[in-house]
Amino acid sequence: MLNFTYYIPTVIHFGCGQVSHLTELTQSGKKVLMVYGGGSIKRSGLYDRAIAILKSAGLEVFELGGVEPNPKIQSVYAGVEICKANNIDMVLAVGGGSSIDCAKVIAAGALYDGDAWDLVTNGSLIKGALPIYTVLTLAATGSEMDAGAVISNDAIFEKIVTHSPFMLPKMSIMDPEYTFTVSPRQTSAGTADMMSHTLENYFTDVPGAVIQARLAEAILKTCIENGPKALANPKDYDARANLMWAGSLAINGLIKLGAPIPWNVHPIEHELSVFYGATHGEGLAILTPPWMKLVLEKDPSKAAAFATYARNVWGVVEDDDDVAAKIAIDKTAEFFFETMKMPANLRAIGVEDKSKFEIMAEKASKNVAGGGFVQLYKEDIIHLFDLAF
Ligand code: NZQ
Ligand code: ZN
């Protein structure tokens, strides 16, 4: 296990009714910009509740609604403008990962003199941010407890992850009841996303990080057990609660530190979001089983890691690593595409032909150049898209 420093300043208020903690925003000043998506929080009643609590605490509320899934830089610009024009003290995201990511870059952009897109392409330019608060409504990205944000710029076909410790939320409210209204489709996509975060960390070449691996397996098993329960009964509180906390634990550093490895499936999926508007978790589910096959094709010695995954996560009883590895890949595909009813291939999410494989692979290859569980090159990524087609 390698050395690491772990620091998470985010206060988590988890559970039913915790939204009342919004009164604590007064510690950061008086003026709050509330950032939210396309209307789910208005339909669920959360919007009215949040506004009422904020106003009762004496806060002045400004709003940026309509943040789109795969949030665009234009939404960030709009938020930064509101912050600068009104001397906003803090930013509150109420929604899923898209609203939270947008709010994070707005909070950083509010203290930056240049173009906020600079902060997306180069997180080290972020030298400060307004305090960031979140009320999470979708268990998926873990953005409520991490330092990352993903912003798209359609004009130049880019979707980029930026990181800065300044973008770690100061406080996140996680009430599983707010996820009762999440659609079956987004429930599945969110479950696949947190499983992918876990798998990206789990398959590492750095030896000795045993506790991280066992924690990762627990997160995966929790998703496999509770994803189907949430689909069957969207108001199953404990299923929603376990998914929600699993989403945070998958990406808040606990399972990565000490055994870090560059992620590969995520940067490749981001090209599907850019070119086809793919829902992030669906793209990840489609790419994950073929990525596992590709890893084995390129480096058969990786079968041992997949066999451990088979035995510890899927309960596979099989002594032969090669056989166990293949069973694990089949089980992963079966879970995503049959149990969680997700689209099983690229055609099912609107990729009609292979015409963009080359350009997507070209771009993704730069983002995986830093390595991974196996090193992938442009031709490998084209092959991966072929396998996923
Ligand atoms: O926009 P609204 O109306 O709120 O509807 C949203 C949206 O249509 C809806 N939704 C959210 N909560 C709901 C709800 N519908 C009913 N009831 C609720 N309680 O769900 C749809 C998707 O929302 P979105 O926020 O886009 O989903 P998600 O949380 O999956 O976020 C995806 C974005 O996060 C990025 C992704 O790339 C993508 O852009 N990621 C961010 C990460 C991070 N910050 O660390 C890591 C991830 O790997 C990921 O890349
Ligand atoms: Zn993700």
GROMACS .gro file of C-alpha atoms and ligand atoms in nm:
model
  440
    1MET     CA    1   0.000   0.000   0.000
    2LEU     CA    2   0.136   0.343  -0.096
    3ASN     CA    3   0.146   0.647   0.130
    4PHE     CA    4  -0.153   0.877   0.119
    5THR     CA    5  -0.314   1.180   0.278
    6TYR     CA    6  -0.686   1.164   0.338
    7TYR     CA    7  -0.889   1.476   0.393
    8ILE     CA    8  -1.264   1.514   0.354
    9PRO     CA    9  -1.407   1.828   0.507
   10THR     CA   10  -1.764   1.759   0.394
   11VAL     CA   11  -2.016   1.737   0.675
   12ILE     CA   12  -2.277   1.476   0.585
   13HIS     CA   13  -2.628   1.492   0.725
   14PHE     CA   14  -2.774   1.158   0.622
   15GLY     CA   15  -3.134   1.046   0.657
   16CYS     CA   16  -3.495   1.140   0.671
   17GLY     CA   17  -3.571   1.505   0.744
   18GLN     CA   18  -3.208   1.620   0.740
   19VAL     CA   19  -3.296   1.900   0.499
   20SER     CA   20  -3.368   2.110   0.808
   21HIS     CA   21  -2.988   2.156   0.834
   22LEU     CA   22  -3.012   2.404   0.547
   23THR     CA   23  -3.046   2.667   0.818
   24GLU     CA   24  -2.671   2.614   0.880
   25LEU     CA   25  -2.593   2.794   0.555
   26THR     CA   26  -2.610   3.115   0.755
   27GLN     CA   27  -2.254   3.039   0.872
   28SER     CA   28  -2.134   3.128   0.520
   29GLY     CA   29  -2.314   3.458   0.482
   30LYS     CA   30  -2.649   3.584   0.365
   31LYS     CA   31  -2.679   3.545  -0.012
   32VAL     CA   32  -2.712   3.196  -0.160
   33LEU     CA   33  -2.730   3.090  -0.523
   34MET     CA   34  -2.947   2.778  -0.550
   35VAL     CA   35  -2.861   2.564  -0.854
   36TYR     CA   36  -3.097   2.294  -0.976
   37GLY     CA   37  -3.198   2.092  -1.281
   38GLY     CA   38  -3.491   2.065  -1.514
   39GLY     CA   39  -3.776   2.050  -1.264
   40SER     CA   40  -3.767   1.722  -1.068
   41ILE     CA   41  -3.725   1.912  -0.741
   42LYS     CA   42  -4.031   2.123  -0.817
   43ARG     CA   43  -4.241   1.815  -0.889
   44SER     CA   44  -4.126   1.640  -0.570
   45GLY     CA   45  -4.190   1.940  -0.343
   46LEU     CA   46  -3.824   1.965  -0.239
   47TYR     CA   47  -3.789   2.303  -0.409
   48ASP     CA   48  -4.067   2.461  -0.198
   49ARG     CA   49  -3.933   2.301   0.119
   50ALA     CA   50  -3.575   2.416   0.060
   51ILE     CA   51  -3.678   2.771  -0.029
   52ALA     CA   52  -3.898   2.791   0.281
   53ILE     CA   53  -3.616   2.675   0.511
   54LEU     CA   54  -3.361   2.911   0.356
   55LYS     CA   55  -3.593   3.209   0.378
   56SER     CA   56  -3.696   3.129   0.733
   57ALA     CA   57  -3.325   3.138   0.823
   58GLY     CA   58  -3.304   3.489   0.681
   59LEU     CA   59  -3.109   3.394   0.368
   60GLU     CA   60  -3.155   3.578   0.043
   61VAL     CA   61  -3.203   3.322  -0.235
   62PHE     CA   62  -3.098   3.366  -0.600
   63GLU     CA   63  -3.171   3.086  -0.846
   64LEU     CA   64  -3.021   2.910  -1.145
   65GLY     CA   65  -3.259   2.639  -1.267
   66GLY     CA   66  -3.256   2.429  -1.583
   67VAL     CA   67  -2.908   2.280  -1.545
   68GLU     CA   68  -2.899   2.002  -1.802
   69PRO     CA   69  -2.778   1.641  -1.756
   70ASN     CA   70  -2.412   1.645  -1.868
   71PRO     CA   71  -2.400   2.011  -1.763
   72LYS     CA   72  -2.279   2.262  -2.014
   73ILE     CA   73  -2.029   2.541  -1.968
   74GLN     CA   74  -2.303   2.791  -2.062
   75SER     CA   75  -2.486   2.702  -1.739
   76VAL     CA   76  -2.165   2.765  -1.547
   77TYR     CA   77  -2.126   3.105  -1.715
   78ALA     CA   78  -2.484   3.195  -1.623
   79GLY     CA   79  -2.423   3.104  -1.258
   80VAL     CA   80  -2.091   3.288  -1.238
   81GLU     CA   81  -2.259   3.598  -1.376
   82ILE     CA   82  -2.528   3.585  -1.106
   83CYS     CA   83  -2.260   3.540  -0.837
   84LYS     CA   84  -2.048   3.829  -0.956
   85ALA     CA   85  -2.339   4.066  -1.016
   86ASN     CA   86  -2.493   4.004  -0.673
   87ASN     CA   87  -2.196   3.936  -0.445
   88ILE     CA   88  -2.323   3.587  -0.370
   89ASP     CA   89  -2.175   3.429  -0.055
   90MET     CA   90  -2.230   3.058  -0.122
   91VAL     CA   91  -2.367   2.811  -0.376
   92LEU     CA   92  -2.626   2.543  -0.297
   93ALA     CA   93  -2.689   2.259  -0.544
   94VAL     CA   94  -3.017   2.072  -0.510
   95GLY     CA   95  -3.027   1.774  -0.744
   96GLY     CA   96  -2.815   1.505  -0.903
   97GLY     CA   97  -2.451   1.506  -1.008
   98SER     CA   98  -2.512   1.747  -1.294
   99SER     CA   99  -2.649   2.023  -1.072
  100ILE     CA  100  -2.377   1.963  -0.814
  101ASP     CA  101  -2.094   1.965  -1.070
  102CYS     CA  102  -2.228   2.283  -1.227
  103ALA     CA  103  -2.255   2.446  -0.883
  104LYS     CA  104  -1.895   2.351  -0.800
  105VAL     CA  105  -1.749   2.521  -1.105
  106ILE     CA  106  -1.978   2.821  -1.056
  107ALA     CA  107  -1.843   2.851  -0.701
  108ALA     CA  108  -1.486   2.843  -0.833
  109GLY     CA  109  -1.564   3.067  -1.129
  110ALA     CA  110  -1.712   3.331  -0.901
  111LEU     CA  111  -1.363   3.392  -0.760
  112TYR     CA  112  -1.183   3.376  -1.096
  113ASP     CA  113  -1.125   3.669  -1.325
  114GLY     CA  114  -1.084   3.479  -1.652
  115ASP     CA  115  -1.305   3.240  -1.851
  116ALA     CA  116  -1.449   2.965  -1.624
  117TRP     CA  117  -1.371   2.709  -1.898
  118ASP     CA  118  -1.003   2.754  -1.800
  119LEU     CA  119  -1.092   2.602  -1.461
  120VAL     CA  120  -1.239   2.297  -1.633
  121THR     CA  121  -0.936   2.235  -1.851
  122ASN     CA  122  -0.692   2.309  -1.568
  123GLY     CA  123  -0.810   2.250  -1.213
  124SER     CA  124  -0.484   2.386  -1.070
  125LEU     CA  125  -0.603   2.735  -1.169
  126ILE     CA  126  -0.872   2.705  -0.901
  127LYS     CA  127  -0.730   2.900  -0.609
  128GLY     CA  128  -1.051   2.928  -0.413
  129ALA     CA  129  -1.427   2.883  -0.435
  130LEU     CA  130  -1.738   3.007  -0.262
  131PRO     CA  131  -1.859   2.758   0.001
  132ILE     CA  132  -2.047   2.474  -0.170
  133TYR     CA  133  -2.350   2.302  -0.019
  134THR     CA  134  -2.555   2.019  -0.169
  135VAL     CA  135  -2.886   1.842  -0.125
  136LEU     CA  136  -2.850   1.517  -0.318
  137THR     CA  137  -3.151   1.373  -0.505
  138LEU     CA  138  -2.992   1.095  -0.711
  139ALA     CA  139  -2.755   0.824  -0.590
  140ALA     CA  140  -2.486   0.796  -0.854
  141THR     CA  141  -2.187   1.022  -0.901
  142GLY     CA  142  -2.066   1.080  -0.546
  143SER     CA  143  -2.015   1.445  -0.636
  144GLU     CA  144  -2.170   1.531  -0.299
  145MET     CA  145  -1.851   1.410  -0.131
  146ASP     CA  146  -1.570   1.450  -0.382
  147ALA     CA  147  -1.357   1.723  -0.534
  148GLY     CA  148  -1.447   1.657  -0.898
  149ALA     CA  149  -1.681   1.817  -1.150
  150VAL     CA  150  -1.752   1.721  -1.509
  151ILE     CA  151  -1.849   1.993  -1.756
  152SER     CA  152  -1.926   1.973  -2.129
  153ASN     CA  153  -1.846   2.220  -2.404
  154ASP     CA  154  -2.051   2.117  -2.705
  155ALA     CA  155  -1.891   2.373  -2.935
  156ILE     CA  156  -1.561   2.186  -2.921
  157PHE     CA  157  -1.692   1.834  -2.844
  158GLU     CA  158  -1.531   1.817  -2.503
  159LYS     CA  159  -1.649   1.672  -2.171
  160ILE     CA  160  -1.380   1.722  -1.912
  161VAL     CA  161  -1.330   1.628  -1.546
  162THR     CA  162  -1.173   1.893  -1.327
  163HIS     CA  163  -1.058   1.849  -0.969
  164SER     CA  164  -0.978   2.087  -0.688
  165PRO     CA  165  -0.988   2.050  -0.311
  166PHE     CA  166  -1.162   2.390  -0.311
  167MET     CA  167  -1.461   2.219  -0.475
  168LEU     CA  168  -1.518   1.973  -0.192
  169PRO     CA  169  -1.865   2.049  -0.057
  170LYS     CA  170  -1.875   2.205   0.289
  171MET     CA  171  -2.193   2.017   0.375
  172SER     CA  172  -2.412   1.764   0.193
  173ILE     CA  173  -2.762   1.662   0.290
  174MET     CA  174  -2.850   1.308   0.187
  175ASP     CA  175  -3.211   1.210   0.249
  176PRO     CA  176  -3.289   0.880   0.075
  177GLU     CA  177  -3.657   0.978   0.053
  178TYR     CA  178  -3.562   1.239  -0.206
  179THR     CA  179  -3.455   0.955  -0.434
  180PHE     CA  180  -3.794   0.779  -0.421
  181THR     CA  181  -3.899   0.968  -0.737
  182VAL     CA  182  -3.590   0.872  -0.939
  183SER     CA  183  -3.705   0.685  -1.252
  184PRO     CA  184  -3.618   0.317  -1.304
  185ARG     CA  185  -3.388   0.422  -1.586
  186GLN     CA  186  -3.191   0.670  -1.371
  187THR     CA  187  -3.192   0.426  -1.077
  188SER     CA  188  -3.018   0.170  -1.298
  189ALA     CA  189  -2.781   0.426  -1.448
  190GLY     CA  190  -2.688   0.555  -1.102
  191THR     CA  191  -2.624   0.204  -0.973
  192ALA     CA  192  -2.403   0.130  -1.274
  193ASP     CA  193  -2.215   0.456  -1.224
  194MET     CA  194  -2.123   0.385  -0.862
  195MET     CA  195  -2.030   0.027  -0.951
  196SER     CA  196  -1.807   0.161  -1.225
  197HIS     CA  197  -1.636   0.403  -0.985
  198THR     CA  198  -1.573   0.108  -0.756
  199LEU     CA  199  -1.444  -0.117  -1.033
  200GLU     CA  200  -1.216   0.154  -1.172
  201ASN     CA  201  -1.048   0.168  -0.829
  202TYR     CA  202  -1.069  -0.204  -0.752
  203PHE     CA  203  -0.876  -0.331  -1.053
  204THR     CA  204  -0.538  -0.190  -0.956
  205ASP     CA  205  -0.185  -0.319  -0.993
  206VAL     CA  206  -0.068  -0.161  -0.670
  207PRO     CA  207  -0.038  -0.453  -0.427
  208GLY     CA  208  -0.114  -0.466  -0.059
  209ALA     CA  209  -0.419  -0.240  -0.027
  210VAL     CA  210  -0.632  -0.517   0.117
  211ILE     CA  211  -0.874  -0.310   0.322
  212GLN     CA  212  -0.949  -0.094   0.017
  213ALA     CA  213  -1.025  -0.405  -0.191
  214ARG     CA  214  -1.255  -0.559   0.071
  215LEU     CA  215  -1.439  -0.226   0.108
  216ALA     CA  216  -1.479  -0.210  -0.269
  217GLU     CA  217  -1.627  -0.559  -0.272
  218ALA     CA  218  -1.874  -0.458  -0.001
  219ILE     CA  219  -1.984  -0.157  -0.208
  220LEU     CA  220  -2.030  -0.375  -0.517
  221LYS     CA  221  -2.231  -0.634  -0.327
  222THR     CA  222  -2.445  -0.358  -0.176
  223CYS     CA  223  -2.526  -0.227  -0.526
  224ILE     CA  224  -2.599  -0.576  -0.658
  225GLU     CA  225  -2.836  -0.642  -0.368
  226ASN     CA  226  -3.008  -0.304  -0.345
  227GLY     CA  227  -3.027  -0.188  -0.708
  228PRO     CA  228  -3.292  -0.450  -0.795
  229LYS     CA  229  -3.479  -0.377  -0.469
  230ALA     CA  230  -3.502  -0.007  -0.558
  231LEU     CA  231  -3.626  -0.097  -0.906
  232ALA     CA  232  -3.891  -0.331  -0.766
  233ASN     CA  233  -4.003  -0.087  -0.497
  234PRO     CA  234  -3.888   0.273  -0.556
  235LYS     CA  235  -3.995   0.367  -0.203
  236ASP     CA  236  -3.786   0.099  -0.030
  237TYR     CA  237  -3.612   0.333   0.215
  238ASP     CA  238  -3.329   0.100   0.311
  239ALA     CA  239  -3.254   0.006  -0.049
  240ARG     CA  240  -3.240   0.375  -0.144
  241ALA     CA  241  -3.035   0.457   0.167
  242ASN     CA  242  -2.777   0.188   0.100
  243LEU     CA  243  -2.744   0.292  -0.265
  244MET     CA  244  -2.707   0.654  -0.163
  245TRP     CA  245  -2.426   0.590   0.083
  246ALA     CA  246  -2.260   0.340  -0.152
  247GLY     CA  247  -2.247   0.616  -0.413
  248SER     CA  248  -2.050   0.840  -0.179
  249LEU     CA  249  -1.816   0.568  -0.053
  250ALA     CA  250  -1.733   0.458  -0.408
  251ILE     CA  251  -1.564   0.785  -0.494
  252ASN     CA  252  -1.478   0.973  -0.175
  253GLY     CA  253  -1.126   0.833  -0.172
  254LEU     CA  254  -1.159   0.555   0.085
  255ILE     CA  255  -1.117   0.275  -0.169
  256LYS     CA  256  -0.868   0.447  -0.394
  257LEU     CA  257  -0.602   0.593  -0.169
  258GLY     CA  258  -0.299   0.373  -0.116
  259ALA     CA  259  -0.357   0.193  -0.445
  260PRO     CA  260  -0.437   0.462  -0.704
  261ILE     CA  261  -0.472   0.380  -1.071
  262PRO     CA  262  -0.586   0.599  -1.360
  263TRP     CA  263  -0.945   0.532  -1.466
  264ASN     CA  264  -1.006   0.410  -1.820
  265VAL     CA  265  -1.375   0.328  -1.870
  266HIS     CA  266  -1.486   0.676  -1.759
  267PRO     CA  267  -1.280   0.880  -2.006
  268ILE     CA  268  -1.390   0.650  -2.286
  269GLU     CA  269  -1.756   0.682  -2.183
  270HIS     CA  270  -1.728   1.061  -2.179
  271GLU     CA  271  -1.686   1.048  -2.558
  272LEU     CA  272  -2.024   0.873  -2.585
  273SER     CA  273  -2.179   1.154  -2.379
  274VAL     CA  274  -2.014   1.418  -2.600
  275PHE     CA  275  -2.097   1.267  -2.937
  276TYR     CA  276  -2.427   1.092  -2.860
  277GLY     CA  277  -2.557   1.258  -2.543
  278ALA     CA  278  -2.535   0.921  -2.367
  279THR     CA  279  -2.658   0.895  -2.010
  280HIS     CA  280  -2.332   0.851  -1.817
  281GLY     CA  281  -2.426   0.534  -1.625
  282GLU     CA  282  -2.572   0.367  -1.934
  283GLY     CA  283  -2.255   0.429  -2.132
  284LEU     CA  284  -2.048   0.285  -1.848
  285ALA     CA  285  -2.264  -0.029  -1.822
  286ILE     CA  286  -2.237  -0.089  -2.197
  287LEU     CA  287  -1.857  -0.049  -2.196
  288THR     CA  288  -1.769  -0.235  -1.875
  289PRO     CA  289  -1.811  -0.604  -1.973
  290PRO     CA  290  -1.634  -0.553  -2.310
  291TRP     CA  291  -1.358  -0.357  -2.132
  292MET     CA  292  -1.306  -0.658  -1.905
  293LYS     CA  293  -1.283  -0.884  -2.212
  294LEU     CA  294  -1.037  -0.646  -2.374
  295VAL     CA  295  -0.816  -0.643  -2.064
  296LEU     CA  296  -0.803  -1.022  -2.066
  297GLU     CA  297  -0.729  -1.030  -2.439
  298LYS     CA  298  -0.438  -0.790  -2.395
  299ASP     CA  299  -0.303  -0.940  -2.074
  300PRO     CA  300  -0.427  -1.290  -1.981
  301SER     CA  301  -0.244  -1.264  -1.645
  302LYS     CA  302  -0.520  -1.026  -1.533
  303ALA     CA  303  -0.750  -1.328  -1.503
  304ALA     CA  304  -0.640  -1.365  -1.141
  305ALA     CA  305  -0.789  -1.025  -1.048
  306PHE     CA  306  -1.113  -1.096  -1.230
  307ALA     CA  307  -1.127  -1.438  -1.062
  308THR     CA  308  -1.100  -1.272  -0.719
  309TYR     CA  309  -1.384  -1.041  -0.826
  310ALA     CA  310  -1.583  -1.350  -0.933
  311ARG     CA  311  -1.535  -1.527  -0.602
  312ASN     CA  312  -1.564  -1.236  -0.358
  313VAL     CA  313  -1.838  -1.035  -0.526
  314TRP     CA  314  -2.041  -1.289  -0.724
  315GLY     CA  315  -1.985  -1.591  -0.500
  316VAL     CA  316  -1.850  -1.796  -0.789
  317VAL     CA  317  -1.710  -2.132  -0.678
  318GLU     CA  318  -1.446  -2.216  -0.939
  319ASP     CA  319  -1.079  -2.298  -0.892
  320ASP     CA  320  -0.963  -2.216  -1.244
  321ASP     CA  321  -0.891  -1.841  -1.271
  322ASP     CA  322  -0.956  -1.821  -1.645
  323VAL     CA  323  -1.296  -1.985  -1.611
  324ALA     CA  324  -1.388  -1.780  -1.303
  325ALA     CA  325  -1.289  -1.456  -1.479
  326LYS     CA  326  -1.517  -1.530  -1.774
  327ILE     CA  327  -1.806  -1.617  -1.541
  328ALA     CA  328  -1.757  -1.283  -1.362
  329ILE     CA  329  -1.776  -1.092  -1.689
  330ASP     CA  330  -2.097  -1.276  -1.784
  331LYS     CA  331  -2.246  -1.208  -1.441
  332THR     CA  332  -2.162  -0.838  -1.469
  333ALA     CA  333  -2.334  -0.818  -1.809
  334GLU     CA  334  -2.634  -1.017  -1.688
  335PHE     CA  335  -2.674  -0.785  -1.388
  336PHE     CA  336  -2.665  -0.464  -1.593
  337PHE     CA  337  -2.860  -0.577  -1.897
  338GLU     CA  338  -3.111  -0.826  -1.753
  339THR     CA  339  -3.155  -0.758  -1.380
  340MET     CA  340  -3.123  -0.377  -1.407
  341LYS     CA  341  -3.279  -0.373  -1.757
  342MET     CA  342  -3.021  -0.138  -1.905
  343PRO     CA  343  -2.945  -0.092  -2.275
  344ALA     CA  344  -2.700  -0.366  -2.365
  345ASN     CA  345  -2.506  -0.217  -2.653
  346LEU     CA  346  -2.421   0.105  -2.831
  347ARG     CA  347  -2.697   0.059  -3.089
  348ALA     CA  348  -2.950   0.061  -2.805
  349ILE     CA  349  -2.847   0.418  -2.710
  350GLY     CA  350  -2.863   0.558  -3.061
  351VAL     CA  351  -2.518   0.483  -3.202
  352GLU     CA  352  -2.638   0.383  -3.548
  353ASP     CA  353  -2.306   0.317  -3.715
  354LYS     CA  354  -1.933   0.310  -3.649
  355SER     CA  355  -1.851   0.636  -3.822
  356LYS     CA  356  -1.743   0.819  -3.503
  357PHE     CA  357  -1.543   0.535  -3.347
  358GLU     CA  358  -1.217   0.668  -3.487
  359ILE     CA  359  -1.256   1.026  -3.362
  360MET     CA  360  -1.392   0.913  -3.024
  361ALA     CA  361  -1.103   0.669  -2.983
  362GLU     CA  362  -0.851   0.931  -3.089
  363LYS     CA  363  -0.976   1.170  -2.819
  364ALA     CA  364  -1.016   0.904  -2.550
  365SER     CA  365  -0.669   0.765  -2.616
  366LYS     CA  366  -0.519   1.096  -2.496
  367ASN     CA  367  -0.719   1.073  -2.173
  368VAL     CA  368  -0.605   0.718  -2.098
  369ALA     CA  369  -0.244   0.782  -2.194
  370GLY     CA  370  -0.149   0.788  -1.826
  371GLY     CA  371  -0.203   0.413  -1.796
  372GLY     CA  372  -0.463   0.192  -1.637
  373PHE     CA  373  -0.518  -0.171  -1.550
  374VAL     CA  374  -0.381  -0.234  -1.898
  375GLN     CA  375  -0.250   0.042  -2.121
  376LEU     CA  376  -0.503   0.119  -2.394
  377TYR     CA  377  -0.417   0.277  -2.727
  378LYS     CA  378  -0.640   0.421  -2.997
  379GLU     CA  379  -0.673   0.088  -3.180
  380ASP     CA  380  -0.771  -0.086  -2.855
  381ILE     CA  381  -1.044   0.169  -2.794
  382ILE     CA  382  -1.181   0.126  -3.147
  383HIS     CA  383  -1.186  -0.248  -3.077
  384LEU     CA  384  -1.367  -0.180  -2.747
  385PHE     CA  385  -1.635   0.023  -2.929
  386ASP     CA  386  -1.665  -0.265  -3.181
  387LEU     CA  387  -1.715  -0.514  -2.898
  388ALA     CA  388  -1.978  -0.284  -2.741
  389PHE     CA  389  -2.162  -0.210  -3.068
  390NZQ     O1  390  -3.278   1.786  -1.403
  390NZQ     P1  391  -3.380   1.728  -1.314
  390NZQ     O2  392  -3.518   1.774  -1.346
  390NZQ     O3  393  -3.347   1.742  -1.169
  390NZQ     O4  394  -3.388   1.569  -1.347
  390NZQ     C1  395  -3.276   1.485  -1.335
  390NZQ     C2  396  -3.215   1.445  -1.470
  390NZQ     O5  397  -3.311   1.445  -1.571
  390NZQ     C3  398  -3.325   1.352  -1.283
  390NZQ     N1  399  -3.336   1.347  -1.137
  390NZQ     C4  400  -3.243   1.379  -1.044
  390NZQ     N2  401  -3.291   1.357  -0.920
  390NZQ     C5  402  -3.420   1.315  -0.936
  390NZQ     C6  403  -3.448   1.309  -1.073
  390NZQ     N3  404  -3.568   1.271  -1.121
  390NZQ     C7  405  -3.663   1.238  -1.031
  390NZQ     N4  406  -3.642   1.238  -0.897
  390NZQ     C8  407  -3.522   1.276  -0.846
  390NZQ     N5  408  -3.502   1.274  -0.714
  390NZQ     O6  409  -3.230   1.258  -1.327
  390NZQ     C9  410  -3.173   1.302  -1.448
  390NZQ    C10  411  -3.023   1.286  -1.440
  390NZQ     O7  412  -2.969   1.377  -1.344
  390NZQ     P2  413  -2.812   1.404  -1.341
  390NZQ     O8  414  -2.785   1.498  -1.231
  390NZQ     O9  415  -2.765   1.438  -1.479
  390NZQ    O10  416  -2.757   1.258  -1.308
  390NZQ     P3  417  -2.628   1.208  -1.233
  390NZQ    O11  418  -2.639   1.231  -1.089
  390NZQ    O12  419  -2.607   1.071  -1.281
  390NZQ    O13  420  -2.512   1.305  -1.287
  390NZQ    C11  421  -2.450   1.280  -1.411
  390NZQ    C12  422  -2.338   1.379  -1.436
  390NZQ    O14  423  -2.235   1.367  -1.337
  390NZQ    C13  424  -2.109   1.344  -1.400
  390NZQ    C14  425  -2.149   1.273  -1.526
  390NZQ    O15  426  -2.049   1.272  -1.624
  390NZQ    C15  427  -2.271   1.351  -1.570
  390NZQ    O16  428  -2.233   1.470  -1.633
  390NZQ     N6  429  -2.018   1.275  -1.309
  390NZQ    C16  430  -1.968   1.344  -1.204
  390NZQ    C17  431  -1.874   1.290  -1.119
  390NZQ    C18  432  -1.816   1.366  -1.008
  390NZQ     N7  433  -1.850   1.490  -0.988
  390NZQ    O17  434  -1.735   1.315  -0.933
  390NZQ    C19  435  -1.824   1.154  -1.137
  390NZQ    C20  436  -1.904   1.072  -1.231
  390NZQ    O18  437  -1.823   0.970  -1.282
  390NZQ    C21  438  -1.968   1.144  -1.343
  390NZQ    O19  439  -1.878   1.156  -1.452
  391ZN      ZN  440  -1.912   0.803  -1.312
   0.00000   0.00000   0.00000
